[in-house]
mmCIF file of C-alpha atoms in Angstrom:
data_model
loop_
_atom_site.group_PDB
_atom_site.id
_atom_site.type_symbol
_atom_site.label_atom_id
_atom_site.label_comp_id
_atom_site.label_asym_id
_atom_site.label_seq_id
_atom_site.Cartn_x
_atom_site.Cartn_y
_atom_site.Cartn_z
ATOM 1 C CA MET A 246 -15.033 32.969 -58.155
ATOM 2 C CA GLU A 247 -14.261 35.080 -61.223
ATOM 3 C CA ASP A 248 -14.493 33.260 -64.551
ATOM 4 C CA ASP A 249 -11.059 33.425 -66.220
ATOM 5 C CA SER A 250 -12.261 32.165 -69.594
ATOM 6 C CA LEU A 251 -12.094 34.528 -72.553
ATOM 7 C CA ASP A 252 -15.178 35.324 -74.617
ATOM 8 C CA TRP A 253 -13.404 35.095 -77.978
ATOM 9 C CA GLU A 254 -16.530 35.518 -80.074
ATOM 10 C CA SER A 255 -17.418 38.801 -78.401
ATOM 11 C CA LEU A 256 -13.911 40.042 -79.177
ATOM 12 C CA PHE A 257 -13.568 38.849 -82.761
ATOM 13 C CA GLY A 258 -16.923 37.521 -83.928
ATOM 14 C CA SER A 259 -17.566 34.096 -85.412
ATOM 15 C CA ASP A 260 -16.559 32.773 -88.817
ATOM 16 C CA ASN A 261 -17.093 29.134 -89.717
ATOM 17 C CA ASP A 262 -16.300 29.561 -93.410
ATOM 18 C CA SER A 263 -13.237 27.853 -94.814
ATOM 19 C CA VAL A 264 -10.343 30.155 -95.706
ATOM 20 C CA ASP A 265 -8.655 30.274 -99.114
ATOM 21 C CA TRP A 266 -5.292 31.492 -97.871
ATOM 22 C CA ASN A 267 -3.699 32.081 -101.275
ATOM 23 C CA SER A 268 -6.582 34.140 -102.676
ATOM 24 C CA LEU A 269 -6.984 36.029 -99.411
ATOM 25 C CA PHE A 270 -3.407 37.214 -99.102
ATOM 26 C CA GLY A 271 -2.714 38.055 -102.726
ATOM 27 C CA SER A 272 0.620 38.273 -104.498
ATOM 28 C CA ASN A 273 4.086 37.480 -103.213
ATOM 29 C CA ASP A 274 5.571 40.939 -103.716
ATOM 30 C CA GLU A 275 8.371 41.597 -101.256
ATOM 31 C CA LYS A 276 8.020 44.096 -98.442
ATOM 32 C CA GLU A 277 9.769 47.426 -98.895
ATOM 33 C CA ASP A 278 12.973 48.023 -96.946
ATOM 34 C CA ASP A 279 11.282 51.053 -95.318
ATOM 35 C CA ASP A 280 9.276 48.590 -93.211
ATOM 36 C CA ARG A 281 12.446 47.242 -91.648
ATOM 37 C CA TYR A 282 13.704 48.076 -88.188
ATOM 38 C CA SER A 283 17.173 47.172 -86.998
ATOM 39 C CA THR A 284 19.233 47.392 -83.817
ATOM 40 C CA ASP A 285 22.885 46.848 -83.022
ATOM 41 C CA ILE A 286 22.136 43.190 -82.262
ATOM 42 C CA PRO A 287 23.642 41.096 -85.094
ATOM 43 C CA GLY A 288 21.083 38.703 -86.541
ATOM 44 C CA LEU A 289 17.990 40.536 -85.289
ATOM 45 C CA GLU A 290 15.509 41.742 -87.895
ATOM 46 C CA LEU A 291 12.128 43.321 -87.262
ATOM 47 C CA VAL A 292 9.566 44.122 -89.950
ATOM 48 C CA ARG A 293 6.862 46.538 -88.875
ATOM 49 C CA GLU A 294 3.314 45.742 -90.016
ATOM 50 C CA ALA A 295 4.493 42.633 -91.841
ATOM 51 C CA LEU A 296 0.853 41.516 -91.823
ATOM 52 C CA ASP A 297 -1.986 43.958 -92.396
ATOM 53 C CA HIS A 298 -5.075 44.038 -90.173
ATOM 54 C CA SER A 299 -7.104 41.682 -92.371
ATOM 55 C CA GLN A 300 -4.314 39.107 -92.454
ATOM 56 C CA GLN A 301 -3.883 39.298 -88.694
ATOM 57 C CA MET A 302 -7.599 38.827 -88.084
ATOM 58 C CA LYS A 303 -7.783 35.788 -90.365
ATOM 59 C CA ILE A 304 -4.937 34.110 -88.477
ATOM 60 C CA ILE A 305 -6.565 34.950 -85.141
ATOM 61 C CA GLN A 306 -9.872 33.569 -86.410
ATOM 62 C CA ALA A 307 -8.138 30.370 -87.539
ATOM 63 C CA ILE A 308 -6.606 30.006 -84.080
ATOM 64 C CA LEU A 309 -10.091 30.324 -82.598
ATOM 65 C CA ASP A 310 -11.634 27.927 -85.117
ATOM 66 C CA THR A 311 -9.053 25.252 -84.283
ATOM 67 C CA ASN A 312 -9.781 25.650 -80.548
ATOM 68 C CA THR A 313 -6.105 26.244 -79.833
ATOM 69 C CA PHE A 314 -6.978 28.001 -76.584
ATOM 70 C CA SER A 315 -10.417 26.448 -76.053
ATOM 71 C CA ASP A 316 -9.846 26.412 -72.296
ATOM 72 C CA ALA A 317 -8.327 29.884 -72.121
ATOM 73 C CA GLY A 318 -8.595 29.966 -68.348
ATOM 74 C CA ARG A 319 -6.151 27.066 -68.130
ATOM 75 C CA VAL A 320 -4.309 26.616 -71.446
ATOM 76 C CA ASN A 321 -1.900 29.375 -72.443
ATOM 77 C CA GLN A 322 0.493 27.566 -74.765
ATOM 78 C CA ALA A 323 0.167 25.236 -77.739
ATOM 79 C CA MET A 324 2.878 23.558 -79.822
ATOM 80 C CA CYS A 325 2.654 22.082 -83.316
ATOM 81 C CA PHE A 326 5.227 19.612 -84.626
ATOM 82 C CA GLY A 327 5.598 18.342 -88.185
ATOM 83 C CA LYS A 328 3.247 19.525 -90.924
ATOM 84 C CA LEU A 329 1.844 22.892 -89.863
ATOM 85 C CA PRO A 330 -1.910 23.625 -89.980
ATOM 86 C CA PRO A 331 -3.065 25.712 -92.989
ATOM 87 C CA HIS A 332 -2.906 29.159 -91.357
ATOM 88 C CA LEU A 333 0.601 28.559 -90.002
ATOM 89 C CA ASP A 334 1.733 26.919 -93.231
ATOM 90 C CA TRP A 335 0.536 30.040 -95.046
ATOM 91 C CA LEU A 336 2.478 32.218 -92.596
ATOM 92 C CA SER A 337 5.628 30.178 -93.210
ATOM 93 C CA ARG A 338 5.276 30.526 -96.987
ATOM 94 C CA HIS A 339 4.384 34.214 -96.663
ATOM 95 C CA ILE A 340 7.644 34.817 -94.796
ATOM 96 C CA LYS A 341 9.663 32.866 -97.345
ATOM 97 C CA ASN A 342 8.099 34.578 -100.371
ATOM 98 C CA GLN A 343 7.519 38.130 -99.168
ATOM 99 C CA LEU A 344 10.277 38.528 -96.596
ATOM 100 C CA PRO A 345 13.145 36.565 -98.169
ATOM 101 C CA HIS A 346 15.831 38.620 -96.419
ATOM 102 C CA LEU A 347 14.386 38.168 -92.937
ATOM 103 C CA LEU A 348 16.769 35.249 -92.325
ATOM 104 C CA PRO A 349 20.059 34.280 -94.009
ATOM 105 C CA ARG A 350 19.566 32.684 -97.425
ATOM 106 C CA VAL A 351 20.801 29.259 -96.308
ATOM 107 C CA LEU A 352 17.990 29.144 -93.737
ATOM 108 C CA MET A 353 15.342 30.339 -96.180
ATOM 109 C CA GLN A 354 16.338 27.573 -98.609
ATOM 110 C CA ARG A 355 15.493 24.788 -96.152
ATOM 111 C CA GLU A 356 12.583 22.493 -96.966
ATOM 112 C CA PRO A 357 10.502 23.137 -95.075
ATOM 113 C CA VAL A 358 11.733 26.449 -93.710
ATOM 114 C CA PHE A 359 9.792 25.767 -90.497
ATOM 115 C CA ASP A 360 8.221 22.590 -89.129
ATOM 116 C CA GLN A 361 7.452 23.591 -85.556
ATOM 117 C CA ALA A 362 5.276 26.333 -84.101
ATOM 118 C CA ILE A 363 4.586 27.498 -80.596
ATOM 119 C CA LEU A 364 1.606 29.728 -79.810
ATOM 120 C CA ASN A 365 1.494 31.665 -76.549
ATOM 121 C CA LEU A 366 -1.533 33.386 -75.038
ATOM 122 C CA TYR A 367 -0.669 36.295 -72.745
ATOM 123 C CA ARG A 368 -3.223 37.970 -70.526
ATOM 124 C CA LYS A 369 -2.666 41.572 -69.533
ATOM 125 C CA GLY A 370 0.332 41.779 -67.221
ATOM 126 C CA GLU A 371 1.780 38.377 -68.098
ATOM 127 C CA GLY A 372 5.240 37.755 -69.522
ATOM 128 C CA ILE A 373 7.810 35.058 -70.122
ATOM 129 C CA VAL A 374 11.185 34.512 -68.490
ATOM 130 C CA SER A 375 14.267 35.623 -70.419
ATOM 131 C CA HIS A 376 15.638 32.644 -72.336
ATOM 132 C CA VAL A 377 17.448 31.253 -75.369
ATOM 133 C CA ASP A 378 15.492 28.719 -77.424
ATOM 134 C CA LEU A 379 16.698 25.147 -76.979
ATOM 135 C CA ALA A 380 19.529 23.796 -79.116
ATOM 136 C CA ARG A 381 17.189 21.076 -80.456
ATOM 137 C CA PHE A 382 15.900 23.780 -82.809
ATOM 138 C CA GLU A 383 18.008 24.971 -85.716
ATOM 139 C CA ASP A 384 19.110 28.536 -86.334
ATOM 140 C CA GLY A 385 16.368 30.967 -87.339
ATOM 141 C CA VAL A 386 13.480 31.831 -84.984
ATOM 142 C CA VAL A 387 10.601 33.987 -86.239
ATOM 143 C CA ILE A 388 7.954 35.578 -83.996
ATOM 144 C CA LEU A 389 4.634 37.101 -85.077
ATOM 145 C CA SER A 390 2.922 39.411 -82.582
ATOM 146 C CA LEU A 391 -0.890 39.627 -82.537
ATOM 147 C CA MET A 392 -3.692 41.552 -80.778
ATOM 148 C CA SER A 393 -1.708 43.757 -78.374
ATOM 149 C CA SER A 394 1.581 45.624 -78.164
ATOM 150 C CA CYS A 395 4.293 44.737 -75.680
ATOM 151 C CA VAL A 396 7.993 45.292 -75.127
ATOM 152 C CA MET A 397 10.333 42.348 -75.628
ATOM 153 C CA THR A 398 13.629 42.698 -73.801
ATOM 154 C CA MET A 399 16.828 41.379 -75.357
ATOM 155 C CA ARG A 400 19.977 40.917 -73.309
ATOM 156 C CA PRO A 401 23.303 39.157 -73.861
ATOM 157 C CA VAL A 402 23.523 35.686 -72.367
ATOM 158 C CA PRO A 403 24.970 36.571 -68.942
ATOM 159 C CA LYS A 404 28.523 35.422 -68.294
ATOM 160 C CA VAL A 405 28.108 36.193 -64.603
ATOM 161 C CA SER A 406 25.089 36.409 -62.321
ATOM 162 C CA PRO A 407 23.133 38.609 -61.984
ATOM 163 C CA ALA A 408 22.822 39.935 -65.527
ATOM 164 C CA ASP A 409 23.776 43.570 -66.175
ATOM 165 C CA PRO A 410 20.519 45.486 -66.825
ATOM 166 C CA SER A 411 22.439 48.257 -68.607
ATOM 167 C CA LEU A 412 23.000 45.859 -71.520
ATOM 168 C CA GLU A 413 19.295 45.240 -72.090
ATOM 169 C CA VAL A 414 17.685 46.321 -75.365
ATOM 170 C CA ASP A 415 13.923 46.906 -75.341
ATOM 171 C CA ILE A 416 12.017 46.297 -78.575
ATOM 172 C CA LEU A 417 8.399 47.347 -78.980
ATOM 173 C CA LEU A 418 6.332 44.701 -80.753
ATOM 174 C CA ASN A 419 3.061 45.893 -82.266
ATOM 175 C CA PRO A 420 0.304 43.693 -83.723
ATOM 176 C CA GLY A 421 1.381 42.460 -87.144
ATOM 177 C CA ASP A 422 5.107 42.914 -86.511
ATOM 178 C CA ILE A 423 7.414 39.998 -87.315
ATOM 179 C CA LEU A 424 10.714 39.571 -85.455
ATOM 180 C CA ALA A 425 13.495 37.236 -86.603
ATOM 181 C CA LEU A 426 16.486 35.955 -84.637
ATOM 182 C CA SER A 427 19.451 34.242 -86.276
ATOM 183 C CA GLY A 428 23.148 33.834 -85.606
ATOM 184 C CA LEU A 429 24.295 35.803 -82.566
ATOM 185 C CA ALA A 430 20.786 37.092 -81.832
ATOM 186 C CA ARG A 431 19.555 33.489 -81.759
ATOM 187 C CA TYR A 432 22.325 31.929 -79.661
ATOM 188 C CA GLU A 433 24.131 34.705 -77.755
ATOM 189 C CA TRP A 434 21.169 36.865 -76.740
ATOM 190 C CA GLU A 435 18.229 36.023 -74.499
ATOM 191 C CA HIS A 436 14.734 37.329 -75.155
ATOM 192 C CA GLY A 437 11.887 37.689 -72.705
ATOM 193 C CA ILE A 438 8.840 39.749 -71.730
ATOM 194 C CA LYS A 439 8.626 41.334 -68.302
ATOM 195 C CA GLU A 440 5.465 40.958 -66.251
ATOM 196 C CA CYS A 441 3.732 44.343 -66.202
ATOM 197 C CA GLU A 442 0.394 45.815 -67.230
ATOM 198 C CA TYR A 443 1.893 48.571 -69.375
ATOM 199 C CA ASP A 444 5.154 49.546 -71.046
ATOM 200 C CA VAL A 445 6.772 52.964 -71.304
ATOM 201 C CA VAL A 446 8.375 53.644 -74.688
ATOM 202 C CA ARG A 447 10.048 57.016 -75.298
ATOM 203 C CA GLY A 448 7.982 58.519 -72.516
ATOM 204 C CA GLU A 449 4.692 57.135 -73.823
ATOM 205 C CA ARG A 450 2.662 54.745 -71.673
ATOM 206 C CA ILE A 451 1.380 51.807 -73.729
ATOM 207 C CA GLU A 452 -1.248 49.648 -72.060
ATOM 208 C CA ARG A 453 -1.060 45.929 -72.650
ATOM 209 C CA GLY A 454 -4.048 43.755 -73.460
ATOM 210 C CA THR A 455 -4.589 40.110 -74.328
ATOM 211 C CA ARG A 456 -1.839 39.101 -76.755
ATOM 212 C CA ILE A 457 -1.006 36.066 -78.888
ATOM 213 C CA SER A 458 2.446 35.308 -80.245
ATOM 214 C CA VAL A 459 3.231 32.761 -82.949
ATOM 215 C CA THR A 460 6.808 31.465 -83.065
ATOM 216 C CA LEU A 461 8.055 29.434 -86.035
ATOM 217 C CA ARG A 462 11.153 27.236 -85.806
ATOM 218 C CA LYS A 463 12.863 24.281 -87.474
ATOM 219 C CA LEU A 464 13.589 21.087 -85.585
ATOM 220 C CA GLY A 465 17.039 19.584 -85.920
ATOM 221 C CA THR A 466 15.408 16.349 -87.115
ATOM 222 C CA THR A 467 12.248 16.063 -89.178
ATOM 223 C CA VAL A 468 9.017 15.085 -87.429
ATOM 224 C CA GLU A 469 7.054 12.685 -89.625
ATOM 225 C CA THR A 470 3.736 12.674 -87.731
ATOM 226 C CA PRO A 471 2.027 16.045 -87.132
ATOM 227 C CA THR A 472 1.157 16.611 -83.473
ATOM 228 C CA ILE A 473 -0.377 19.416 -81.418
ATOM 229 C CA GLU A 474 0.267 19.768 -77.689
ATOM 230 C CA THR A 475 -1.257 22.234 -75.217
ATOM 231 C CA THR A 476 -0.114 23.168 -71.739
ATOM 232 C CA ALA A 477 -1.390 25.194 -68.811
ATOM 233 C CA THR A 478 2.094 26.354 -67.825
ATOM 234 C CA ARG A 479 4.019 28.496 -70.269
ATOM 235 C CA THR A 480 7.556 27.218 -70.782
ATOM 236 C CA SER A 481 10.520 28.982 -72.323
ATOM 237 C CA ILE A 482 11.711 26.544 -74.942
#
């Protein structure tokens, strides 16, 4: 039978050295507005190349070093509650300091801004059902895309079934892009990824590969004890 495990070291190498996140990622200068991408969906913000290649690779390496997907043939989702691990804590602070307009000010002023993370591993062709994040999480959902491009499809929460496909909005997510959902985009629009091995964007065929997404959120109540959970079945939460 074919071995479904991923040879992470052959893809990204090995690095057992500790990471000084502050010195690695430099100053807290804000991103230029030219990096922004917007749609007609209120509350949706997308920053292209919010993380450069080096920053992306360090986060990927940290995910490997913490064995988040150690059994990649079985585990495809991991959740962190409470105090975030160093690489995700850095990402949270990076967003707050360098992308202060990504979410409404009242959300950026929370302490902490985020205290829950969900990491999803997608093999080529895999997706996730269209959904709205659970109400147990506060407003403000931020998604970092890593390793491979894919199209995320947004659609209004359907009032009748089936949903009207003409209302769907496709958004191309490239490695290093950061997407934020707040307000109407958070509560009145679903987001999902269709199962397919490639996407077609403006007539161009874009092949998918192995992809990791990191989603940061804030629980409605504070979690005192940090926990990490993994699952073999991806859930839309």
